Coordinates of C-alpha atoms and ligand atoms in Angstrom, one line a residue:
M1 CA -11.1 -40.7 52.4
D2 CA -7.9 -42.2 53.2
L3 CA -9.4 -44.4 55.8
L4 CA -12.0 -45.7 53.4
L5 CA -9.1 -46.7 51.0
L6 CA -7.3 -48.4 53.8
E7 CA -10.5 -50.3 54.8
K8 CA -11.1 -51.3 51.1
T9 CA -7.5 -52.6 50.7
L10 CA -7.5 -54.5 53.9
L11 CA -10.8 -56.1 52.9
G12 CA -9.4 -56.9 49.4
L13 CA -6.4 -58.5 51.0
F14 CA -8.5 -60.4 53.5
I15 CA -10.6 -61.9 50.5
A16 CA -7.5 -62.6 48.6
I17 CA -6.1 -64.5 51.5
I18 CA -9.2 -66.4 52.1
V19 CA -9.5 -67.4 48.5
A20 CA -5.8 -68.4 48.4
I21 CA -6.2 -70.6 51.5
M22 CA -9.3 -72.3 50.2
I23 CA -7.5 -72.9 46.8
S24 CA -4.6 -74.5 48.5
K25 CA -6.8 -76.4 50.7
L26 CA -8.8 -77.6 47.6
R27 CA -5.6 -78.5 45.8
G28 CA -4.1 -80.2 48.9
K29 CA -7.2 -82.1 49.2
R30 CA -7.0 -83.3 45.5
F31 CA -3.2 -84.0 45.6
K32 CA -1.5 -84.9 48.8
L33 CA 1.9 -85.7 46.9
P34 CA 4.6 -87.7 48.2
P35 CA 7.4 -85.6 50.0
G36 CA 10.5 -84.6 48.1
P37 CA 12.8 -81.7 47.6
I38 CA 11.0 -78.4 46.6
P39 CA 10.8 -78.0 43.0
V40 CA 11.6 -74.6 41.0
P41 CA 9.5 -73.6 38.0
I42 CA 10.1 -75.2 34.5
F43 CA 13.1 -77.4 35.8
G44 CA 11.4 -78.9 38.8
N45 CA 14.1 -80.8 40.9
W46 CA 16.2 -81.6 37.9
I47 CA 18.9 -78.9 38.7
Q48 CA 19.1 -80.1 42.3
V49 CA 19.4 -83.8 41.8
G50 CA 21.0 -84.0 38.4
D51 CA 20.9 -86.6 35.6
D52 CA 22.5 -89.6 37.0
L53 CA 19.5 -91.1 39.2
N54 CA 21.2 -94.5 39.7
H55 CA 20.2 -96.8 42.5
R56 CA 22.8 -95.4 45.0
N57 CA 21.9 -91.7 44.4
L58 CA 18.1 -92.8 44.8
T59 CA 18.9 -94.6 48.0
D60 CA 20.7 -91.3 49.5
L61 CA 17.5 -89.4 48.5
A62 CA 15.2 -92.1 50.2
K63 CA 17.3 -91.8 53.4
K64 CA 16.4 -88.0 53.4
F65 CA 12.9 -88.1 52.2
G66 CA 11.6 -91.5 53.0
D67 CA 10.3 -94.8 51.5
I68 CA 8.3 -92.9 49.0
F69 CA 9.4 -89.6 47.5
L70 CA 8.6 -87.5 44.4
L71 CA 11.0 -85.9 42.1
R72 CA 9.8 -83.4 39.5
M73 CA 12.0 -83.7 36.4
G74 CA 10.9 -80.9 34.2
Q75 CA 7.5 -82.0 33.2
R76 CA 7.8 -85.6 34.2
N77 CA 6.8 -86.9 37.9
L78 CA 9.2 -89.6 39.2
V79 CA 8.1 -91.5 42.3
V80 CA 10.6 -93.7 44.0
V81 CA 9.5 -96.6 46.3
S82 CA 12.2 -98.0 48.7
S83 CA 10.4 -100.4 51.1
P84 CA 9.3 -104.0 50.7
D85 CA 5.7 -103.1 51.7
L86 CA 5.4 -100.3 49.1
A87 CA 7.1 -102.6 46.4
K88 CA 4.2 -105.1 47.3
E89 CA 1.7 -102.4 46.8
V90 CA 3.1 -101.3 43.4
L91 CA 4.0 -104.8 41.9
H92 CA 1.4 -107.0 43.4
T93 CA -1.6 -105.5 45.3
Q94 CA -2.1 -102.6 42.8
G95 CA -0.3 -104.4 40.1
V96 CA -2.9 -103.4 37.4
E97 CA -2.8 -99.8 38.4
F98 CA 0.9 -99.6 38.3
G99 CA 1.5 -102.3 35.7
S100 CA 2.2 -100.0 32.7
R101 CA 5.6 -98.7 31.4
T102 CA 6.8 -95.1 30.9
R103 CA 8.3 -94.5 27.6
N104 CA 10.3 -91.5 26.7
V105 CA 11.4 -89.8 23.5
V106 CA 14.2 -92.4 22.8
F107 CA 12.4 -95.5 23.9
D108 CA 9.4 -94.5 21.7
I109 CA 11.9 -94.6 18.7
F110 CA 13.3 -98.1 19.5
T111 CA 9.9 -99.7 20.3
G112 CA 7.9 -98.0 17.6
E113 CA 5.7 -96.2 20.3
G114 CA 5.1 -99.3 22.4
Q115 CA 4.4 -101.9 19.5
D116 CA 6.8 -104.3 21.4
M117 CA 5.9 -106.3 24.8
V118 CA 8.5 -104.9 27.2
F119 CA 7.8 -101.3 27.0
T120 CA 4.1 -101.3 26.1
V121 CA 1.3 -100.0 28.5
Y122 CA -0.6 -102.6 30.5
G123 CA -3.5 -103.7 28.4
E124 CA -4.7 -105.9 25.5
H125 CA -1.6 -105.6 23.4
W126 CA 0.6 -106.3 26.1
R127 CA -1.5 -109.3 27.3
K128 CA -1.5 -110.8 23.7
M129 CA 2.2 -110.4 23.1
R130 CA 3.1 -111.8 26.4
R131 CA 0.8 -114.8 25.7
I132 CA 2.2 -115.3 22.2
M133 CA 5.8 -115.1 23.6
T134 CA 5.3 -117.5 26.5
V135 CA 5.0 -120.8 24.6
P136 CA 8.1 -120.3 22.4
F137 CA 10.4 -118.7 25.1
F138 CA 9.3 -119.0 28.7
T139 CA 8.3 -122.7 29.6
N140 CA 10.2 -125.7 30.8
K141 CA 9.7 -127.3 27.5
V142 CA 11.9 -124.6 26.0
V143 CA 14.5 -125.2 28.8
Q144 CA 14.5 -129.0 28.0
Q145 CA 14.7 -128.3 24.3
Y146 CA 17.8 -126.0 24.3
R147 CA 19.6 -127.1 27.3
L148 CA 21.9 -129.4 25.5
G149 CA 22.7 -126.4 23.2
W150 CA 23.7 -124.3 26.2
E151 CA 25.8 -126.9 27.6
S152 CA 27.6 -127.2 24.3
E153 CA 27.9 -123.5 24.1
A154 CA 29.5 -123.6 27.6
A155 CA 31.8 -126.6 26.6
A156 CA 33.0 -124.5 23.6
V157 CA 33.9 -121.5 25.7
V158 CA 36.0 -124.0 27.9
E159 CA 37.8 -125.2 24.9
D160 CA 38.3 -121.9 23.2
V161 CA 39.8 -120.4 26.5
K162 CA 42.2 -123.4 26.6
K163 CA 43.4 -122.6 23.0
H164 CA 43.6 -119.0 23.8
P165 CA 47.2 -118.0 23.8
G166 CA 48.3 -116.7 27.3
S167 CA 44.8 -117.4 29.0
A168 CA 46.6 -119.2 31.7
T169 CA 49.3 -116.7 32.2
N170 CA 48.6 -113.2 31.1
G171 CA 44.9 -113.7 31.0
M172 CA 42.1 -112.6 28.6
V173 CA 39.0 -110.6 28.3
L174 CA 36.7 -113.4 29.0
R175 CA 33.5 -111.3 28.5
R176 CA 34.1 -111.2 24.7
R177 CA 33.8 -114.9 24.4
L178 CA 30.8 -115.1 27.0
Q179 CA 29.0 -112.7 24.8
L180 CA 29.1 -114.9 21.8
M181 CA 28.0 -117.7 23.9
M182 CA 25.1 -115.6 25.0
Y183 CA 24.1 -114.6 21.4
N184 CA 24.3 -118.4 20.5
N185 CA 22.2 -119.4 23.5
M186 CA 19.5 -117.1 22.5
Y187 CA 19.9 -117.3 18.7
R188 CA 19.4 -120.9 19.0
I189 CA 16.1 -120.5 20.8
M190 CA 15.0 -117.9 18.3
F191 CA 16.1 -118.8 15.0
D192 CA 17.9 -122.0 15.4
R193 CA 21.1 -120.3 14.5
R194 CA 24.5 -119.7 16.0
F195 CA 27.8 -117.8 15.2
E196 CA 30.9 -119.7 14.7
S197 CA 33.4 -117.0 16.1
E198 CA 33.5 -113.4 17.4
E199 CA 34.9 -112.4 14.0
D200 CA 31.7 -113.7 12.2
P201 CA 30.7 -110.4 10.1
L202 CA 27.1 -110.9 10.8
F203 CA 27.6 -111.3 14.5
M204 CA 29.9 -108.3 14.5
K205 CA 27.1 -106.2 12.8
L206 CA 24.5 -107.4 15.3
R207 CA 26.7 -106.9 18.4
G208 CA 27.6 -103.4 17.1
L209 CA 24.0 -102.3 16.5
N210 CA 22.6 -103.8 19.6
G211 CA 25.5 -102.1 21.7
E212 CA 24.6 -98.8 20.0
R213 CA 20.9 -99.3 20.8
S214 CA 21.6 -100.0 24.5
R215 CA 24.3 -97.1 24.8
L216 CA 21.7 -94.5 23.2
A217 CA 18.7 -95.6 25.2
Q218 CA 20.6 -96.0 28.7
S219 CA 22.4 -92.6 28.3
F220 CA 21.3 -89.7 30.4
D221 CA 22.4 -87.2 27.7
Y222 CA 18.8 -87.0 26.4
N223 CA 17.2 -86.1 29.6
Y224 CA 17.0 -82.5 29.2
G225 CA 14.8 -82.9 26.0
D226 CA 12.7 -85.6 27.6
F227 CA 12.0 -83.6 30.7
I228 CA 11.4 -80.2 29.4
P229 CA 9.6 -80.4 26.0
I230 CA 10.5 -76.9 24.8
L231 CA 14.2 -78.1 24.9
R232 CA 13.2 -80.9 22.5
P233 CA 14.5 -79.2 19.2
F234 CA 18.0 -79.5 20.5
L235 CA 17.6 -83.2 20.7
R236 CA 16.9 -83.5 17.0
G237 CA 20.5 -84.7 16.2
Y238 CA 20.3 -87.4 18.9
L239 CA 16.9 -88.5 17.9
K240 CA 18.1 -88.8 14.2
I241 CA 21.0 -91.1 15.1
C242 CA 18.4 -93.2 17.1
E243 CA 16.3 -93.4 14.2
E244 CA 19.1 -94.5 12.0
V245 CA 20.2 -97.2 14.4
K246 CA 16.6 -98.5 14.9
E247 CA 16.0 -98.6 11.1
K248 CA 19.5 -100.6 10.6
R249 CA 18.6 -102.9 13.3
I250 CA 15.1 -103.7 12.4
R251 CA 16.2 -104.2 8.9
L252 CA 19.0 -106.6 9.9
F253 CA 16.5 -108.7 12.1
K254 CA 14.2 -108.9 9.0
D255 CA 16.6 -109.6 6.1
Y256 CA 19.0 -111.8 7.9
F257 CA 16.9 -113.8 10.3
V258 CA 13.2 -113.6 10.1
D259 CA 13.1 -113.7 6.2
E260 CA 15.7 -116.4 6.1
R261 CA 13.7 -118.6 8.4
K262 CA 10.4 -117.8 6.4
K263 CA 12.4 -119.2 3.3
L264 CA 13.7 -122.2 5.1
S265 CA 10.1 -123.1 6.3
S266 CA 8.5 -122.6 3.1
T267 CA 11.0 -125.2 1.5
K268 CA 10.1 -127.8 3.9
T269 CA 7.3 -130.2 2.9
T270 CA 6.3 -131.3 6.3
T271 CA 6.3 -129.4 9.6
N272 CA 7.9 -131.2 12.4
E273 CA 6.6 -129.8 15.8
G274 CA 9.7 -130.9 17.5
L275 CA 12.1 -128.9 15.2
K276 CA 10.3 -125.6 15.7
C277 CA 12.1 -122.5 16.8
A278 CA 10.7 -119.6 18.7
I279 CA 10.2 -117.5 15.4
D280 CA 8.2 -120.3 13.9
H281 CA 5.6 -119.9 16.7
I282 CA 5.6 -116.2 16.4
L283 CA 5.2 -116.3 12.6
D284 CA 2.3 -118.7 13.2
A285 CA 0.7 -116.0 15.3
Q286 CA 1.3 -113.4 12.5
Q287 CA -0.4 -115.9 9.8
K288 CA -3.4 -116.2 12.3
G289 CA -3.7 -112.4 12.1
E290 CA -3.1 -112.1 15.9
I291 CA 0.1 -109.7 15.4
N292 CA 1.6 -107.9 12.5
E293 CA 5.0 -108.1 11.0
D294 CA 6.2 -105.0 12.9
N295 CA 5.3 -106.9 16.2
V296 CA 7.2 -109.9 15.1
L297 CA 10.4 -107.7 14.6
Y298 CA 9.8 -105.9 17.9
I299 CA 9.7 -109.3 19.7
V300 CA 13.0 -109.9 18.2
E301 CA 14.3 -106.6 19.4
N302 CA 12.9 -107.3 22.9
I303 CA 14.7 -110.4 23.2
N304 CA 18.0 -108.9 22.0
V305 CA 17.9 -106.3 24.6
A306 CA 16.1 -108.1 27.7
A307 CA 17.8 -111.6 27.4
I308 CA 21.3 -111.2 26.3
E309 CA 23.0 -108.4 28.0
T310 CA 21.2 -108.9 31.5
T311 CA 22.3 -112.5 31.5
L312 CA 25.9 -111.6 30.4
W313 CA 26.2 -108.9 33.1
S314 CA 25.2 -111.1 35.7
I315 CA 27.5 -113.9 34.5
E316 CA 30.3 -111.1 34.3
W317 CA 29.6 -110.0 38.0
G318 CA 29.5 -113.6 39.4
I319 CA 33.0 -114.2 37.8
A320 CA 34.2 -110.9 39.2
E321 CA 33.0 -112.0 42.7
L322 CA 34.4 -115.4 42.4
V323 CA 37.8 -114.0 41.4
N324 CA 37.7 -111.7 44.3
H325 CA 36.7 -114.2 46.9
P326 CA 38.9 -117.3 46.3
E327 CA 37.6 -119.0 49.1
I328 CA 34.2 -119.0 47.9
Q329 CA 35.3 -120.0 44.5
K330 CA 37.2 -123.0 46.0
K331 CA 34.1 -124.0 48.0
L332 CA 32.0 -124.0 44.9
R333 CA 34.6 -126.1 43.1
D334 CA 34.6 -128.7 45.9
E335 CA 30.7 -128.9 45.9
L336 CA 30.8 -129.5 42.1
D337 CA 33.5 -132.1 42.4
S338 CA 31.9 -133.9 45.3
V339 CA 28.2 -133.8 44.1
L340 CA 29.1 -134.6 40.3
G341 CA 32.4 -136.5 40.7
P342 CA 35.7 -134.9 39.8
G343 CA 35.8 -133.9 35.9
V344 CA 32.1 -134.7 35.4
Q345 CA 30.7 -131.7 33.5
I346 CA 27.7 -130.0 34.9
T347 CA 24.5 -130.2 33.0
E348 CA 21.2 -128.4 33.6
P349 CA 19.4 -131.0 35.7
D350 CA 22.5 -130.8 37.9
T351 CA 22.0 -127.2 39.0
Q352 CA 19.2 -128.4 41.3
K353 CA 21.4 -130.6 43.2
L354 CA 23.9 -127.9 43.9
P355 CA 22.7 -125.7 46.8
Y356 CA 26.2 -123.7 46.9
L357 CA 26.0 -122.9 43.3
Q358 CA 22.3 -121.7 43.6
A359 CA 23.4 -119.5 46.6
V360 CA 26.4 -118.0 44.7
I361 CA 24.0 -117.1 41.9
K362 CA 21.4 -115.6 44.3
E363 CA 24.2 -113.5 46.2
T364 CA 25.3 -112.3 42.7
L365 CA 22.1 -111.2 41.8
R366 CA 21.4 -109.6 45.3
L367 CA 24.5 -107.4 45.4
R368 CA 24.9 -106.8 41.7
M369 CA 21.5 -106.6 40.4
A370 CA 21.4 -106.1 36.4
I371 CA 18.2 -104.0 36.6
P372 CA 18.5 -102.4 40.0
L373 CA 15.5 -100.1 39.6
L374 CA 13.4 -102.9 37.7
V375 CA 12.2 -101.5 34.2
P376 CA 10.3 -98.4 35.0
H377 CA 6.5 -98.8 36.0
M378 CA 3.6 -96.2 35.3
N379 CA 0.2 -95.6 36.4
L380 CA -2.1 -94.6 33.6
N381 CA -4.6 -92.9 35.9
D382 CA -4.3 -91.0 39.0
A383 CA -3.5 -93.5 41.9
K384 CA -2.9 -93.7 45.6
L385 CA 0.1 -95.2 47.0
G386 CA 1.4 -95.1 50.7
G387 CA -1.3 -92.7 51.6
Y388 CA -0.2 -90.2 48.9
D389 CA -1.7 -89.3 45.6
I390 CA 0.2 -90.1 42.5
P391 CA -0.7 -88.0 39.4
A392 CA -1.5 -90.1 36.3
E393 CA 1.4 -91.1 34.1
S394 CA 4.1 -90.9 36.8
K395 CA 7.2 -93.0 36.3
I396 CA 7.4 -95.3 39.2
L397 CA 10.9 -96.7 40.1
V398 CA 11.2 -99.6 42.7
N399 CA 14.5 -99.5 44.1
A400 CA 15.0 -103.2 44.0
W401 CA 18.7 -102.9 44.7
W402 CA 18.2 -101.0 48.1
L403 CA 15.5 -103.5 49.2
A404 CA 18.0 -106.2 48.9
N405 CA 21.0 -104.2 50.4
N406 CA 19.3 -102.2 53.0
P407 CA 21.1 -103.1 56.5
A408 CA 17.7 -102.8 58.3
H409 CA 16.7 -105.8 56.3
W410 CA 19.9 -107.8 55.7
K411 CA 22.8 -109.0 57.8
K412 CA 26.0 -107.1 56.6
P413 CA 24.5 -106.6 53.0
E414 CA 27.7 -105.1 51.6
E415 CA 29.3 -108.5 52.0
F416 CA 29.3 -111.0 49.2
R417 CA 28.5 -114.0 51.4
P418 CA 26.6 -116.7 49.4
E419 CA 26.0 -118.6 52.8
R420 CA 23.4 -116.2 53.8
F421 CA 21.0 -118.0 51.4
L422 CA 21.8 -121.2 53.1
E423 CA 21.6 -119.8 56.5
E424 CA 19.4 -116.9 57.7
E425 CA 17.7 -116.4 54.1
A426 CA 17.5 -120.0 53.1
K427 CA 13.8 -119.6 52.3
V428 CA 14.3 -116.6 49.9
E429 CA 14.0 -117.5 46.2
A430 CA 14.7 -115.4 43.0
N431 CA 11.2 -115.6 42.0
G432 CA 10.1 -112.8 44.3
N433 CA 8.6 -114.9 47.0
D434 CA 10.1 -112.2 49.5
F435 CA 9.7 -108.5 48.7
R436 CA 13.2 -107.8 49.9
Y437 CA 14.7 -109.6 47.0
L438 CA 13.3 -108.9 43.6
P439 CA 16.1 -109.3 41.0
F440 CA 13.5 -110.2 38.2
G441 CA 10.7 -108.2 39.7
V442 CA 7.5 -110.0 40.7
G443 CA 3.9 -109.9 39.4
R444 CA 2.4 -109.0 36.1
R445 CA 5.4 -107.3 34.7
S446 CA 7.9 -109.5 36.1
C447 CA 10.8 -111.1 34.0
P448 CA 9.4 -114.2 32.3
G449 CA 13.0 -115.0 31.4
I450 CA 14.0 -116.0 34.7
I451 CA 13.3 -119.7 33.7
L452 CA 16.1 -119.5 31.1
A453 CA 18.4 -117.1 32.9
L454 CA 18.9 -119.2 36.1
P455 CA 19.8 -122.6 34.5
I456 CA 22.2 -120.6 31.9
L457 CA 24.0 -118.8 34.8
G458 CA 24.3 -122.2 36.7
I459 CA 25.7 -124.0 33.6
T460 CA 28.2 -121.3 32.6
L461 CA 29.6 -120.5 36.0
G462 CA 29.6 -124.1 36.9
R463 CA 31.6 -125.0 33.9
L464 CA 34.0 -122.3 34.3
V465 CA 34.7 -123.1 37.8
Q466 CA 35.0 -126.8 37.3
N467 CA 37.7 -126.4 34.4
F468 CA 39.6 -123.3 35.5
E469 CA 41.0 -121.5 38.5
L470 CA 39.8 -117.9 37.9
L471 CA 42.3 -115.2 38.9
P472 CA 43.1 -111.5 38.6
P473 CA 45.7 -110.6 35.9
P474 CA 49.4 -110.6 37.0
G475 CA 50.2 -107.7 39.3
Q476 CA 46.7 -107.3 40.5
S477 CA 45.2 -108.7 43.8
K478 CA 41.5 -108.0 42.8
L479 CA 39.4 -107.1 39.9
D480 CA 37.9 -103.6 39.7
T481 CA 34.3 -103.8 40.5
T482 CA 33.3 -100.3 39.8
E483 CA 29.7 -100.1 38.5
K484 CA 28.3 -98.3 35.5
G485 CA 24.7 -97.7 35.7
G486 CA 22.2 -96.4 33.0
Q487 CA 18.6 -95.2 33.0
F488 CA 17.9 -98.6 34.8
S489 CA 20.7 -100.9 34.0
L490 CA 23.9 -101.7 36.0
H491 CA 26.9 -103.4 34.9
I492 CA 30.7 -103.8 35.6
L493 CA 32.5 -100.7 34.3
K494 CA 35.7 -102.4 33.2
H495 CA 35.6 -105.7 31.2
S496 CA 38.7 -107.1 33.0
T497 CA 41.3 -109.5 32.0
I498 CA 41.1 -112.7 34.0
V499 CA 43.6 -115.5 34.1
L500 CA 42.1 -118.9 33.6
K501 CA 44.4 -121.7 35.0
P502 CA 43.2 -125.1 33.7
I503 CA 42.4 -127.4 36.7
R504 CA 42.8 -130.7 34.7
S505 CA 44.4 -131.0 31.3
Ligands
HEM601 C1 19.9 -112.5 34.8 C2 19.3 -112.3 33.8 C3 18.1 -111.5 33.8 C4 17.5 -110.3 34.9 C5 18.3 -110.0 36.0 C6 16.3 -110.0 34.3 C7 15.5 -109.0 35.0 C8 14.5 -108.4 34.6 C9 13.7 -107.3 35.4 C10 14.1 -106.7 36.7 C11 12.6 -107.1 34.8 C12 11.4 -106.0 34.9 C13 10.5 -106.4 36.0 C14 9.5 -105.3 36.4 O1 9.5 -104.3 35.9 O2 8.8 -105.5 37.2 C15 12.5 -107.8 33.4 C16 11.7 -107.9 32.4 C17 11.6 -108.6 31.3 N1 12.5 -109.7 31.0 FE1 14.2 -110.1 32.1 N2 15.9 -110.4 33.2 C18 16.9 -111.4 32.8 C19 16.8 -112.3 31.8 C20 16.0 -112.4 30.7 C21 15.8 -113.1 29.7 C22 16.9 -114.5 29.6 C23 14.8 -113.0 29.0 C24 14.1 -113.5 27.7 C25 14.6 -114.7 27.2 C26 14.2 -111.9 29.6 C27 12.9 -111.2 29.3 C28 12.3 -110.1 29.8 C29 11.1 -109.6 29.3 C30 10.3 -109.9 28.0 C31 10.6 -108.5 30.3 C32 9.5 -107.7 30.2 C33 8.2 -108.4 30.9 C34 6.9 -107.3 30.7 O3 7.2 -106.1 30.7 O4 5.9 -107.8 30.8 N3 14.8 -111.4 30.9 N4 13.7 -108.7 33.5

């Protein structure tokens, strides 16, 4: 009797083991997942890796788990790619499969669940929005139409700095004035508008709401509710604030800018093509029934986040590196003086004639990438990558910062050395012609704003260096370049005081 029971138990155990092996084989066949730390139930790897998945922490994980690894953040899959070949696969070869964007509970609020362009999935809506935005924003004609405006905004910065008490002795927080300049550069394109000063009440309101939006969206504070749906009720307060900021912002765009422009256009008797600003083109598309009013407002929202801060951060990083490397600053000034002539102010066409200026900009974007993980990508369906299975709707991060700062691919990458782009990396451009260097991404979802960002960077940095010696504040030998990262952004932590000594009166 006992023997029979033992026999039955052993048989049962044997069958159970065979079934378990078969199931695991079958599952293994269906999903060969990328390597990564072993997840625990419910939380996945979240407790192990924490919230702050910035480019440096993800680089450390890549060193441990390889060029492709998987993190399970609660219910969400996060795949991180850290080699030029895999970046090519995601952004180029399988650009359609990985061309969508992940959203999350907060981005869903700010984009009306993907009614915008930047954060929408890859498909018909995205194609239409990108097409509609191209003529008014992303062509050389736009650069030619607005470059005089950008040059005069940079000249106004130079004049204001000269007037600023103590700028040449105790210094000033230059970023504040440059922020006004960037708003003016973009609001000229969008609405043919500019703000007179940093104290302009409308500018202050706009800057405040955009700042809130960036802070709320880039924060890690809401991760728990995004990763673990049962915790979402605890996020109610946070999401309510997001809703309020979103409503106020969209209303501001509508009441003070879009509707104002509509009024102005309706009072004109003739339309003059040459005087059209971007929103006129976008409103034409709305009139033709291609997009609705919400889409128009989300285009304005997208430009406010994608264009202004990214370019401003890059200008700020460029200035910090020039202050901390006076020899590079001097070499740049010498180039400007010798190519343009002393005192001749740089204009947009000149930027092509100034290789060292171009190299300084490229090096800034390499070492201090404003969007070091690109904007997160996503695969709508199950996909294959690097020999692994990637479950549908995984968030795909390309660690572009590590691609451009990996000593296996770059000579002394930790050094700020523009010369590399004139010497061993002379063929590398910012437009993604080399998968080690993708400050603007590459492929379908790459940054269309590169065509505006590069000349604005050139004009701004060029004019500052031509007119001032840029120095750290008294008593300091260097500027603090501690980084501050967000969900996928990177900027300088401290907006430092800078001394600006006029070169010529
Ligand atoms: C130095 C300044 C800038 C940097 C470093 C930058 C970088 C980037 C990056 C890395 C992406 C994501 C690429 C990807 O996910 O594969 C992106 C997307 C985008 N950028 Fe920029 N950008 C800058 C300036 C601008 C400007 C000035 C504009 C507009 C005038 C702009 C508009 C956009 C838009 C609309 C997208 C989304 C494209 C899409 O999803 O199809 N950016 N940018």
